[in-house]
CSV table of C-alpha atoms and ligand atoms in Angstrom, one decimal:
chain,number,residue,atom,x,y,z
A,1,MET,CA,-12.4,-10.0,-8.6
A,2,THR,CA,-13.9,-8.8,-5.3
A,3,GLY,CA,-16.9,-9.0,-2.7
A,4,THR,CA,-18.0,-7.5,0.4
A,5,THR,CA,-17.7,-9.0,3.5
A,6,GLY,CA,-18.8,-7.4,6.8
A,7,THR,CA,-16.7,-4.1,7.1
A,8,MET,CA,-15.0,-4.6,3.9
A,9,PRO,CA,-14.1,-6.3,0.4
A,10,THR,CA,-11.4,-8.9,0.5
A,11,TYR,CA,-10.6,-10.1,-2.9
A,12,LEU,CA,-11.9,-13.1,-2.7
A,13,GLY,CA,-10.1,-16.3,-3.6
A,14,MET,CA,-7.2,-14.7,-3.0
A,15,PRO,CA,-4.4,-17.5,-1.4
A,16,ALA,CA,-1.7,-16.6,0.9
A,17,PHE,CA,1.4,-13.9,0.1
A,18,PRO,CA,4.0,-16.3,-0.6
A,19,GLN,CA,1.9,-18.6,-3.0
A,20,ALA,CA,0.2,-15.3,-4.9
A,21,ALA,CA,4.3,-14.0,-4.9
A,22,ALA,CA,5.4,-17.2,-6.6
A,23,ALA,CA,3.4,-17.2,-9.5
A,24,ALA,CA,3.8,-12.7,-9.7
A,25,VAL,CA,8.0,-13.8,-9.3
A,26,ALA,CA,7.8,-16.8,-12.1
A,27,ASP,CA,6.1,-14.0,-14.4
A,28,SER,CA,9.6,-13.1,-16.5
A,29,GLN,CA,7.6,-10.2,-17.8
A,30,LEU,CA,6.0,-9.0,-15.2
A,31,ARG,CA,9.1,-8.5,-13.7
A,32,ARG,CA,11.8,-6.7,-16.3
A,33,ASN,CA,7.8,-4.3,-16.0
A,34,LEU,CA,8.1,-3.7,-12.4
A,35,THR,CA,11.7,-3.2,-12.7
A,36,HIS,CA,11.8,-0.7,-15.5
A,37,ALA,CA,8.7,1.2,-13.6
A,38,THR,CA,10.6,0.9,-9.5
A,39,THR,CA,14.1,1.8,-10.2
A,40,THR,CA,13.1,4.5,-12.7
A,41,ILE,CA,10.4,6.5,-10.1
A,42,ARG,CA,13.1,5.9,-7.7
A,43,ALA,CA,15.5,7.8,-8.6
A,44,LYS,CA,13.7,10.7,-10.6
A,45,ARG,CA,11.8,11.2,-6.3
A,46,ALA,CA,16.0,11.0,-4.2
A,47,LYS,CA,16.8,13.3,-6.8
A,48,VAL,CA,13.8,16.1,-6.1
A,49,VAL,CA,14.1,15.7,-2.1
A,50,ALA,CA,17.3,16.3,-2.4
A,51,GLU,CA,16.5,19.4,-3.7
A,52,LEU,CA,15.4,20.5,-0.1
A,53,ASP,CA,17.4,21.2,2.9
A,54,ASP,CA,14.5,21.0,5.7
A,55,TRP,CA,13.4,18.0,4.3
A,56,GLU,CA,13.4,16.2,6.9
A,57,GLN,CA,11.5,19.0,9.0
A,58,LEU,CA,9.4,18.7,6.4
A,59,ARG,CA,8.5,15.3,7.5
A,60,GLN,CA,8.2,15.6,10.9
A,61,ALA,CA,6.3,18.2,10.3
A,62,ALA,CA,3.9,15.6,9.2
A,63,LYS,CA,3.6,13.4,11.2
A,64,ALA,CA,2.6,15.6,14.1
A,65,ILE,CA,0.5,16.8,12.5
A,66,LYS,CA,-1.2,14.2,11.3
A,67,ASP,CA,-0.4,12.8,14.8
A,68,HIS,CA,-2.1,15.6,16.2
A,69,VAL,CA,-5.3,15.4,13.6
A,70,LEU,CA,-5.2,11.0,14.4
A,71,ALA,CA,-5.9,11.7,18.7
A,72,ASN,CA,-8.5,14.6,17.7
A,73,LEU,CA,-11.2,13.1,15.6
A,74,GLY,CA,-13.7,13.8,17.1
A,75,THR,CA,-13.0,17.8,17.4
A,76,TYR,CA,-11.6,18.6,13.3
A,77,LEU,CA,-14.8,15.9,11.5
A,78,PRO,CA,-17.5,17.5,13.8
A,79,ARG,CA,-16.0,20.6,12.5
A,80,LEU,CA,-15.2,19.4,8.5
A,81,GLU,CA,-19.1,18.3,8.5
A,82,GLU,CA,-19.9,21.8,10.0
A,83,ASN,CA,-18.6,23.9,7.5
A,84,VAL,CA,-19.5,21.8,4.2
A,85,THR,CA,-23.3,21.5,5.3
A,86,ARG,CA,-23.3,25.3,5.7
A,87,ALA,CA,-21.4,25.9,2.0
A,88,GLY,CA,-23.6,23.5,1.0
A,89,GLY,CA,-23.0,19.9,1.1
A,90,HIS,CA,-23.9,17.1,2.6
A,91,VAL,CA,-22.5,14.9,4.6
A,92,HIS,CA,-23.1,10.9,5.1
A,93,TRP,CA,-21.7,8.3,7.9
A,94,ALA,CA,-20.5,5.4,6.8
A,95,ARG,CA,-19.4,2.9,9.3
A,96,ASP,CA,-18.4,0.4,6.4
A,97,ALA,CA,-18.3,-0.8,3.4
A,98,VAL,CA,-21.8,-2.2,3.0
A,99,GLU,CA,-23.0,0.9,4.7
A,100,ALA,CA,-21.1,3.5,2.1
A,101,ASN,CA,-21.8,1.4,-1.1
A,102,ALA,CA,-25.5,1.9,-0.1
A,103,ILE,CA,-24.8,5.4,0.0
A,104,VAL,CA,-23.4,5.7,-3.0
A,105,THR,CA,-26.0,2.9,-4.3
A,106,ASN,CA,-29.2,5.9,-3.6
A,107,LEU,CA,-27.5,9.1,-4.1
A,108,VAL,CA,-27.0,7.7,-7.3
A,109,LYS,CA,-30.6,6.4,-7.8
A,110,ALA,CA,-32.0,10.0,-6.8
A,111,ALA,CA,-30.2,11.8,-9.6
A,112,ASN,CA,-32.0,9.2,-11.8
A,113,ALA,CA,-28.1,7.8,-13.6
A,114,SER,CA,-27.1,5.2,-14.4
A,115,LYS,CA,-23.2,5.6,-15.9
A,116,VAL,CA,-20.9,7.8,-13.5
A,117,VAL,CA,-17.2,8.6,-13.8
A,118,LYS,CA,-14.9,7.9,-11.2
A,119,VAL,CA,-11.6,9.4,-10.3
A,120,LYS,CA,-9.7,8.2,-8.6
A,121,SER,CA,-10.4,6.4,-4.9
A,122,MET,CA,-8.8,4.6,-3.0
A,123,ALA,CA,-11.5,4.8,-0.8
A,124,THR,CA,-14.2,3.1,-3.6
A,125,GLN,CA,-11.4,0.6,-4.7
A,126,GLU,CA,-11.2,-1.0,-0.8
A,127,THR,CA,-15.7,-1.1,-0.6
A,128,GLY,CA,-15.9,-2.7,-3.4
A,129,LEU,CA,-18.1,0.2,-5.5
A,130,ASN,CA,-18.3,-0.9,-8.7
A,131,GLU,CA,-19.3,-4.4,-7.8
A,132,ALA,CA,-22.2,-2.7,-5.6
A,133,LEU,CA,-23.6,-0.1,-8.7
A,134,ALA,CA,-23.0,-3.3,-11.3
A,135,ALA,CA,-25.1,-5.0,-9.4
A,136,SER,CA,-27.4,-2.3,-9.3
A,137,GLY,CA,-27.0,-1.6,-12.7
A,138,ILE,CA,-24.9,1.4,-12.9
A,139,THR,CA,-22.0,1.7,-14.8
A,140,ALA,CA,-18.7,2.8,-13.1
A,141,VAL,CA,-16.3,4.6,-15.9
A,142,GLU,CA,-12.5,5.3,-15.0
A,143,THR,CA,-11.1,8.4,-16.3
A,144,ASP,CA,-7.7,8.1,-14.0
A,145,LEU,CA,-5.7,6.7,-17.3
A,146,ALA,CA,-4.5,3.9,-15.8
A,147,GLU,CA,-7.3,2.8,-13.3
A,148,LEU,CA,-9.1,3.0,-17.3
A,149,ILE,CA,-6.7,0.3,-18.4
A,150,VAL,CA,-7.2,-1.4,-15.8
A,151,GLN,CA,-11.0,-1.9,-15.8
A,152,LEU,CA,-11.2,-2.2,-19.1
A,153,GLY,CA,-8.2,-5.6,-19.2
A,154,ASP,CA,-10.4,-7.3,-16.2
A,155,ASP,CA,-7.1,-6.5,-14.0
A,156,ARG,CA,-7.3,-5.3,-10.4
A,157,PRO,CA,-4.7,-2.2,-9.5
A,158,SER,CA,-1.0,-3.5,-8.7
A,159,HIS,CA,0.1,0.3,-7.5
A,160,ILE,CA,-1.1,2.9,-5.9
A,161,LEU,CA,-0.3,5.5,-8.1
A,162,VAL,CA,0.0,4.0,-11.0
A,163,PRO,CA,-1.9,1.1,-11.0
A,164,ALA,CA,-1.5,-0.2,-14.7
A,165,ILE,CA,2.4,-0.1,-13.4
A,166,HIS,CA,2.3,-4.4,-14.2
A,167,ARG,CA,1.9,-3.8,-18.4
A,168,ASN,CA,3.4,-2.2,-20.8
A,169,ARG,CA,2.3,0.1,-23.6
A,170,ALA,CA,2.4,-2.9,-25.9
A,171,GLU,CA,0.0,-4.3,-23.7
A,172,ILE,CA,-1.7,-1.8,-23.4
A,173,ARG,CA,-2.1,-1.3,-27.3
A,174,GLU,CA,-4.0,-4.8,-27.3
A,175,ILE,CA,-6.8,-3.9,-24.5
A,176,PHE,CA,-7.4,-1.0,-25.9
A,177,ARG,CA,-8.0,-3.0,-29.2
A,178,GLN,CA,-9.5,-5.6,-28.0
A,179,ARG,CA,-11.6,-3.9,-25.2
A,180,MET,CA,-12.8,0.5,-26.4
A,181,ASP,CA,-14.7,0.4,-29.0
A,182,ASP,CA,-13.7,3.7,-30.3
A,183,ALA,CA,-10.0,3.1,-30.9
A,184,PRO,CA,-8.0,4.3,-33.7
A,185,GLU,CA,-7.6,1.1,-35.9
A,186,ASP,CA,-4.0,2.3,-36.4
A,187,LEU,CA,-3.5,3.0,-33.0
A,188,THR,CA,0.0,1.7,-32.5
A,189,ASP,CA,1.7,1.6,-28.9
A,190,ASP,CA,3.5,5.6,-28.8
A,191,PRO,CA,3.1,6.6,-25.5
A,192,PRO,CA,0.9,10.1,-26.6
A,193,ARG,CA,-0.9,8.2,-29.8
A,194,LEU,CA,-2.3,5.6,-26.7
A,195,ALA,CA,-3.4,9.1,-24.3
A,196,ALA,CA,-4.5,10.3,-26.5
A,197,ALA,CA,-7.4,7.1,-27.9
A,198,ALA,CA,-7.8,7.2,-23.9
A,199,ARG,CA,-8.0,11.1,-23.7
A,200,GLN,CA,-10.8,11.0,-27.4
A,201,HIS,CA,-12.8,8.1,-25.6
A,202,LEU,CA,-12.6,9.8,-22.0
A,203,ARG,CA,-13.9,13.4,-23.7
A,204,ASN,CA,-17.2,11.5,-24.4
A,205,GLU,CA,-17.6,9.8,-20.7
A,206,PHE,CA,-17.2,13.5,-19.0
A,207,LEU,CA,-19.6,15.4,-21.0
A,208,SER,CA,-22.6,13.1,-20.7
A,209,ALA,CA,-22.1,12.1,-17.3
A,210,GLU,CA,-24.9,13.1,-14.4
A,211,VAL,CA,-22.7,11.7,-11.5
A,212,GLY,CA,-18.8,12.0,-10.8
A,213,ILE,CA,-17.5,9.6,-8.2
A,214,SER,CA,-14.0,10.9,-6.7
A,215,GLY,CA,-11.6,10.1,-3.6
A,216,ALA,CA,-9.7,13.1,-1.9
A,217,ASN,CA,-6.6,14.0,-0.7
A,218,PHE,CA,-7.1,16.1,2.5
A,219,ALA,CA,-10.6,17.6,4.0
A,220,ILE,CA,-9.6,20.8,5.5
A,221,ALA,CA,-11.7,21.0,9.0
A,222,GLY,CA,-11.8,24.3,8.6
A,223,THR,CA,-13.1,25.6,5.9
A,224,GLY,CA,-14.6,22.5,4.8
A,225,SER,CA,-12.9,22.2,2.0
A,226,LEU,CA,-11.7,18.9,-0.1
A,227,VAL,CA,-8.3,18.7,-2.5
A,228,VAL,CA,-7.8,16.4,-5.0
A,229,VAL,CA,-4.2,16.5,-6.1
A,230,GLU,CA,-3.2,14.7,-9.6
A,231,SER,CA,-1.4,14.8,-12.5
A,232,GLU,CA,-3.8,14.2,-15.9
A,233,GLY,CA,-6.2,16.8,-15.7
A,234,ASN,CA,-8.9,13.7,-16.0
A,235,GLY,CA,-9.7,14.3,-12.0
A,236,ARG,CA,-11.2,18.1,-12.5
A,237,MET,CA,-13.2,16.8,-15.1
A,238,CYS,CA,-14.8,14.7,-12.7
A,239,LEU,CA,-15.2,17.3,-10.3
A,240,THR,CA,-16.7,20.0,-12.0
A,241,LEU,CA,-18.3,18.5,-15.4
A,242,PRO,CA,-21.2,15.8,-13.8
A,243,ARG,CA,-24.6,17.6,-12.1
A,244,THR,CA,-24.2,16.1,-9.0
A,245,LEU,CA,-20.5,14.5,-7.4
A,246,ILE,CA,-19.7,12.3,-4.6
A,247,SER,CA,-17.3,12.0,-2.8
A,248,VAL,CA,-16.0,8.5,-0.3
A,249,VAL,CA,-13.3,10.3,1.7
A,250,GLY,CA,-11.4,8.1,5.0
A,251,ILE,CA,-12.0,9.2,8.0
A,252,GLU,CA,-8.3,9.8,8.2
A,253,LYS,CA,-7.9,12.4,5.5
A,254,VAL,CA,-9.0,15.7,7.4
A,255,LEU,CA,-6.7,18.1,8.2
A,256,PRO,CA,-7.1,20.5,11.2
A,257,SER,CA,-5.8,24.1,8.6
A,258,TRP,CA,-4.8,25.5,4.9
A,259,ARG,CA,-1.5,26.2,7.2
A,260,ASP,CA,-1.3,22.2,7.9
A,261,LEU,CA,-1.6,21.0,4.0
A,262,GLU,CA,1.2,23.6,2.7
A,263,VAL,CA,3.1,20.7,4.4
A,264,PHE,CA,2.0,18.4,3.0
A,265,LEU,CA,2.1,19.4,-1.1
A,266,ALA,CA,5.8,20.2,-0.9
A,267,LEU,CA,5.6,16.4,0.8
A,268,LEU,CA,3.1,14.9,-1.1
A,269,PRO,CA,4.1,15.4,-5.1
A,270,ARG,CA,7.9,15.2,-4.8
A,271,SER,CA,7.3,11.8,-3.3
A,272,SER,CA,4.7,9.8,-5.5
A,273,THR,CA,5.3,11.6,-9.0
A,274,ALA,CA,8.6,13.4,-8.7
A,275,GLU,CA,7.4,16.2,-8.8
A,276,ARG,CA,7.8,19.8,-7.4
A,277,MET,CA,4.4,20.1,-6.9
A,278,ASN,CA,1.5,18.7,-9.0
A,279,PRO,CA,0.4,19.9,-12.4
A,280,TYR,CA,-3.0,19.5,-10.9
A,281,THR,CA,-4.2,20.9,-7.7
A,282,THR,CA,-8.7,21.6,-7.2
A,283,ILE,CA,-9.6,22.1,-4.0
A,284,TRP,CA,-13.8,23.3,-3.9
A,285,THR,CA,-16.3,24.1,-0.7
A,286,GLY,CA,-19.6,22.9,-1.1
A,287,ALA,CA,-21.7,24.3,-4.0
A,288,ALA,CA,-22.7,26.6,-5.2
A,289,PRO,CA,-25.3,27.4,-8.1
A,290,GLY,CA,-23.5,27.9,-11.7
A,291,ASP,CA,-20.0,27.2,-10.6
A,292,GLY,CA,-19.0,23.1,-10.7
A,293,PRO,CA,-21.8,20.6,-9.2
A,294,GLU,CA,-24.7,22.3,-7.9
A,295,ASP,CA,-25.7,18.2,-5.5
A,296,PHE,CA,-22.5,17.8,-3.7
A,297,HIS,CA,-22.1,14.9,-1.2
A,298,LEU,CA,-19.2,14.0,1.1
A,299,VAL,CA,-19.4,10.0,2.8
A,300,LEU,CA,-17.1,9.7,5.5
A,301,LEU,CA,-15.7,6.4,5.9
A,302,ASP,CA,-14.6,4.4,8.9
A,303,ASN,CA,-14.5,1.1,7.9
A,304,GLY,CA,-12.0,-0.2,10.3
A,305,ARG,CA,-10.0,2.8,11.1
A,306,THR,CA,-11.6,4.0,14.6
A,307,ALA,CA,-10.9,0.2,15.1
A,308,THR,CA,-7.7,0.9,14.4
A,309,LEU,CA,-7.1,3.7,15.5
A,310,ALA,CA,-7.2,2.3,19.4
A,311,ASP,CA,-3.6,-0.2,18.1
A,312,THR,CA,-1.2,1.9,20.0
A,313,VAL,CA,2.0,0.5,17.7
A,314,GLY,CA,-0.5,0.5,14.1
A,315,ARG,CA,-2.3,3.1,14.7
A,316,GLN,CA,0.4,5.6,12.3
A,317,ALA,CA,-0.8,3.0,9.3
A,318,LEU,CA,-3.2,6.2,9.1
A,319,ARG,CA,-1.5,9.1,8.2
A,320,CYS,CA,-0.3,7.0,4.9
A,321,ILE,CA,-1.1,10.0,2.4
A,322,ARG,CA,-1.4,7.3,-0.7
A,323,CYS,CA,2.3,8.4,-2.0
A,324,SER,CA,3.7,5.2,-2.6
A,325,ALA,CA,7.0,6.0,-2.6
A,326,CYS,CA,7.4,2.7,0.6
A,327,LEU,CA,6.3,0.3,-2.8
A,328,ASN,CA,9.1,2.4,-5.3
A,329,VAL,CA,11.9,1.2,-3.2
A,330,CYS,CA,11.1,-2.7,-1.6
A,331,PRO,CA,12.7,-4.9,-2.7
A,332,VAL,CA,10.3,-7.9,-1.8
A,333,TYR,CA,7.1,-5.7,-4.0
A,334,GLU,CA,9.5,-4.8,-7.3
A,335,ARG,CA,9.7,-8.9,-7.7
A,336,ALA,CA,6.1,-10.1,-5.9
A,337,GLY,CA,3.9,-7.2,-7.5
A,338,GLY,CA,0.4,-5.4,-6.4
A,339,HIS,CA,-1.6,-8.5,-7.6
A,340,ALA,CA,0.4,-10.9,-5.1
A,341,TYR,CA,-1.0,-8.3,-1.5
A,342,GLY,CA,-4.5,-9.4,-2.2
A,343,SER,CA,-5.6,-5.7,-1.3
A,344,PRO,CA,-6.5,-3.1,-2.9
A,345,TYR,CA,-3.6,-1.0,-0.1
A,346,PRO,CA,-0.1,-3.1,-1.8
A,347,GLY,CA,3.6,-2.6,-1.2
A,348,PRO,CA,4.9,-2.5,2.8
A,349,ILE,CA,1.7,0.1,3.8
A,350,GLY,CA,-1.1,-2.6,2.9
A,351,ALA,CA,1.1,-5.9,4.5
A,352,ILE,CA,0.4,-3.0,7.5
A,353,LEU,CA,-3.4,-1.2,6.8
A,354,SER,CA,-4.9,-4.3,5.2
A,355,PRO,CA,-4.4,-6.6,8.2
A,356,GLN,CA,-5.4,-4.0,9.9
A,357,LEU,CA,-8.5,-2.8,8.3
A,358,ARG,CA,-10.1,-6.6,7.2
A,359,GLY,CA,-8.5,-8.5,10.5
A,360,MET,CA,-6.3,-10.3,10.7
A,361,THR,CA,-8.9,-13.6,9.8
A,362,SER,CA,-7.9,-14.5,6.3
A,363,PRO,CA,-5.2,-16.6,4.8
A,364,VAL,CA,-4.4,-13.4,2.6
A,365,ASP,CA,-3.8,-11.0,5.6
A,366,ALA,CA,-2.3,-13.1,8.3
A,367,SER,CA,0.5,-14.4,5.9
A,368,LEU,CA,0.6,-10.0,5.2
A,369,PRO,CA,3.1,-8.9,7.9
A,370,PHE,CA,5.5,-11.6,6.4
A,371,ALA,CA,5.4,-9.9,3.6
A,372,SER,CA,8.5,-8.1,4.5
A,373,SER,CA,12.3,-9.3,4.0
A,374,LEU,CA,12.4,-5.7,6.9
A,375,CYS,CA,15.4,-3.9,5.2
A,376,GLY,CA,13.5,0.0,6.0
A,377,ALA,CA,13.8,1.1,3.5
A,378,CYS,CA,9.9,1.7,3.3
A,379,TYR,CA,10.3,3.9,6.5
A,380,GLU,CA,13.5,5.9,5.4
A,381,VAL,CA,11.6,7.1,2.4
A,382,CYS,CA,8.3,7.5,3.5
A,383,PRO,CA,7.2,11.2,3.8
A,384,VAL,CA,5.0,11.0,7.1
A,385,ALA,CA,7.2,8.6,8.9
A,386,ILE,CA,5.1,6.5,9.5
A,387,ASN,CA,7.7,3.6,11.0
A,388,ILE,CA,6.1,0.6,8.8
A,389,PRO,CA,9.3,-2.0,10.2
A,390,GLU,CA,8.3,-1.5,13.9
A,391,VAL,CA,4.3,-2.2,13.2
A,392,LEU,CA,5.2,-5.2,11.1
A,393,VAL,CA,7.3,-7.3,14.4
A,394,GLU,CA,3.8,-5.8,15.7
A,395,GLN,CA,1.8,-7.2,13.6
A,396,ARG,CA,4.3,-10.9,12.8
A,397,ALA,CA,4.1,-11.0,16.2
A,398,ARG,CA,0.2,-10.8,17.2
A,399,ALA,CA,-0.1,-13.4,14.0
A,400,VAL,CA,2.0,-15.8,15.9
A,401,GLU,CA,0.0,-15.9,19.2
A,402,ASN,CA,-3.3,-15.4,17.3
A,403,GLN,CA,-3.5,-18.0,14.8
A,404,GLY,CA,-0.7,-20.9,15.5
A,405,HIS,CA,2.7,-20.3,12.5
A,406,TYR,CA,3.7,-22.9,14.2
A,407,PRO,CA,7.0,-24.1,12.9
A,408,GLU,CA,7.9,-20.4,14.2
A,409,ARG,CA,6.9,-21.5,17.2
A,410,ILE,CA,8.8,-24.5,17.8
A,411,VAL,CA,12.3,-22.9,15.4
A,412,PHE,CA,12.4,-19.8,17.8
A,413,GLY,CA,10.8,-22.4,21.4
A,414,ALA,CA,13.9,-24.4,20.5
A,415,SER,CA,16.5,-22.4,19.8
A,416,GLY,CA,15.7,-20.0,23.1
A,417,TYR,CA,16.0,-23.9,25.1
A,418,VAL,CA,19.6,-24.0,22.7
A,419,LEU,CA,21.0,-20.1,23.6
A,420,ARG,CA,19.8,-20.5,27.3
A,421,SER,CA,22.6,-23.1,27.8
A,422,PRO,CA,26.8,-22.8,26.9
A,423,ARG,CA,26.7,-26.6,26.8
A,424,ARG,CA,23.4,-27.1,24.7
A,425,LEU,CA,25.2,-24.2,22.6
A,426,ALA,CA,28.4,-26.0,22.0
A,427,ALA,CA,26.3,-29.6,21.5
A,428,ALA,CA,24.4,-27.9,18.8
A,429,GLN,CA,27.0,-26.9,17.5
A,430,ARG,CA,28.9,-29.8,17.2
A,431,VAL,CA,25.5,-31.1,15.4
A,432,ALA,CA,25.6,-28.6,13.0
A,433,SER,CA,28.8,-28.8,12.0
A,434,ALA,CA,28.7,-32.4,11.4
A,435,SER,CA,25.4,-32.1,9.9
A,436,GLY,CA,26.9,-29.1,7.1
A,437,ARG,CA,29.6,-31.7,6.5
A,438,VAL,CA,27.5,-34.3,5.5
A,439,LEU,CA,24.5,-31.5,4.1
A,440,GLY,CA,27.0,-30.1,2.7
A,441,ARG,CA,28.0,-29.3,-1.5
A,442,ARG,CA,30.8,-26.4,-1.5
A,443,GLY,CA,29.4,-24.0,1.0
A,444,ARG,CA,25.7,-24.4,0.6
A,445,ILE,CA,23.1,-26.7,1.5
A,446,ARG,CA,20.9,-27.0,-1.8
A,447,ARG,CA,17.3,-28.7,0.1
A,448,LEU,CA,16.5,-28.9,4.1
A,449,PRO,CA,13.4,-30.8,5.6
A,450,PRO,CA,10.7,-28.9,6.9
A,451,PRO,CA,9.7,-26.8,8.4
A,452,LEU,CA,13.2,-25.2,7.3
A,453,SER,CA,12.6,-26.1,3.6
A,454,ALA,CA,10.5,-23.3,3.4
A,455,TRP,CA,14.4,-21.1,2.9
A,456,THR,CA,15.6,-23.9,0.6
A,457,ASP,CA,12.9,-23.7,-1.6
A,458,THR,CA,13.8,-21.0,-3.3
A,459,ARG,CA,17.5,-20.4,-2.3
A,460,ASP,CA,20.2,-22.4,-0.9
A,461,ALA,CA,21.2,-22.1,2.5
A,462,PRO,CA,25.0,-21.9,3.9
A,463,ALA,CA,26.7,-24.7,5.4
A,464,PRO,CA,27.7,-24.3,8.9
A,465,PRO,CA,31.5,-24.3,9.0
A,466,PRO,CA,33.3,-27.5,9.7
A,467,GLU,CA,34.3,-26.0,13.3
A,468,SER,CA,32.7,-23.1,15.0
A,469,PHE,CA,34.5,-20.4,16.7
A,470,ARG,CA,34.4,-22.3,20.4
A,471,ALA,CA,36.2,-24.9,19.1
A,472,TRP,CA,38.9,-23.0,16.7
A,473,TRP,CA,39.4,-20.9,20.2
A,474,ALA,CA,40.5,-23.8,22.3
A,475,ARG,CA,42.5,-25.5,19.6
A,476,THR,CA,44.4,-22.8,18.9
A,477,ARG,CA,45.0,-20.9,22.4
A,478,GLY,CA,46.0,-23.8,24.6
A,479,GLY,CA,43.3,-26.0,24.9
A,480,GLY,CA,41.1,-24.7,27.4
A,481,GLN,CA,37.8,-23.0,26.6
A,482,THR,CA,36.6,-19.5,25.9
A,483,ARG,CA,35.0,-19.1,29.4
A,484,SER,CA,33.9,-21.9,31.2
A,485,GLY,CA,30.8,-23.9,30.9
A,486,ALA,CA,30.2,-23.8,34.4
A,487,ASP,CA,30.5,-19.9,34.5
A,488,SER,CA,28.8,-18.9,31.4
A,489,GLU,CA,26.3,-20.9,32.5
A,490,ARG,CA,25.3,-19.5,35.9
A,491,THR,CA,25.5,-16.4,34.0
A,492,ALA,CA,23.3,-17.7,31.4
A,493,ARG,CA,21.0,-18.4,35.0
B,501,LIG,S1,3.4,4.8,3.8
B,501,LIG,FE1,4.5,7.3,4.0
B,501,LIG,S2,5.4,6.1,1.2
B,501,LIG,FE2,4.0,4.5,2.0
B,501,LIG,S3,2.4,4.9,0.9
B,501,LIG,FE3,1.8,5.6,2.9
B,501,LIG,S4,2.6,8.4,2.9
B,501,LIG,FE4,3.5,7.1,0.4
């Protein structure tokens, strides 16, 4: 369920990540579905990426292009507007979700349409457009297969590229049988049969829709062209059949020129679907009579992006090209799934992007920077080299400063006090060894008191050794200290 706040819909009622993840982890079917899907995509991606000797150079080129664009939006966005307008399109600027939804709703009403077809667009998920249209009596039909499954199941997307990754084919068959009016009586869970049923259902929607709504992967400032890459062909139907086309695009999607696009068309398919090139790449420039939509509107969306640009560490999240490679390698995502992130952007990129776009005021946003093991796998696979762990650490510091996280503050304060003095450290080690003997069983501690219980609630803690290294050294190497306590204390000061 989504609802609209000032700048962006928050998934209303979503608990903080630890609570949402605990419920997801307890669902063994969900874990099986996720593990199967992410393991398969991960292996395929690694294989096609390894085919390119210059992958790292491509990655660094993409990073440089995106950083250049983000530093020069003031140049490229007006250029994009000028060229879209020159080609017969109309450009609208939306400061936030409310403005974007109002612009789109008014355009749909102006076209006298009560139904729109949509091709997958993260930006409109971010703004909660479907709910806003429904409030005005307009039905939005998702046409991406996975999005359709999510919509028919009254569900929420759980992956950037495969929004129904949490569903297996038996579940999809049940959703189609119950919610798709024209589903065949004898529908099985055979994937080609499921795809054929969806194709038949959507064909009727495409042919009757007056308005199409899309996002865009890239916008070329130099010519005012928009680019959508996809695998199913539904996007091309949405982009070409309706009379009116409305594209809602984040301001960070602009690229200076076609030469820049070349780099991303090499990186994106291999990182996302593990394909060497996308089956469908649709590019259009403005509107022309007799050739696709007669009326084209581009809605350029800010919704927290310029505020994110002001953050020197966090702004790198705006390089993201939504390939989802970071989700597929993340051990936390693989176990918790996408819903636990309480945002249209799940996984590692969601953990750094959502708190920046929405602010860290809600429980879910304040918890997201902690939804990571900081293993760094996301950084390694990211085709635009976003250092996600670096941003997570920065945001954790901010969350601790801004919103408390008092247990951590107390623990780190006490640790700092102890570690500043070798005498205090030795005393603490003696206490830990003694408590380990009392609490430990076969080298493990099953339960600790709060706040340390946050660890032992879900896993054992190793019991401290019965003797510290210092004590062992003193006992076995002649009875002296490793270094005199007084010397060490002087150094520490
Ligand atoms: S952060 Fe990088 S790896 Fe993750 S979705 Fe964005 S571009 Fe892909």
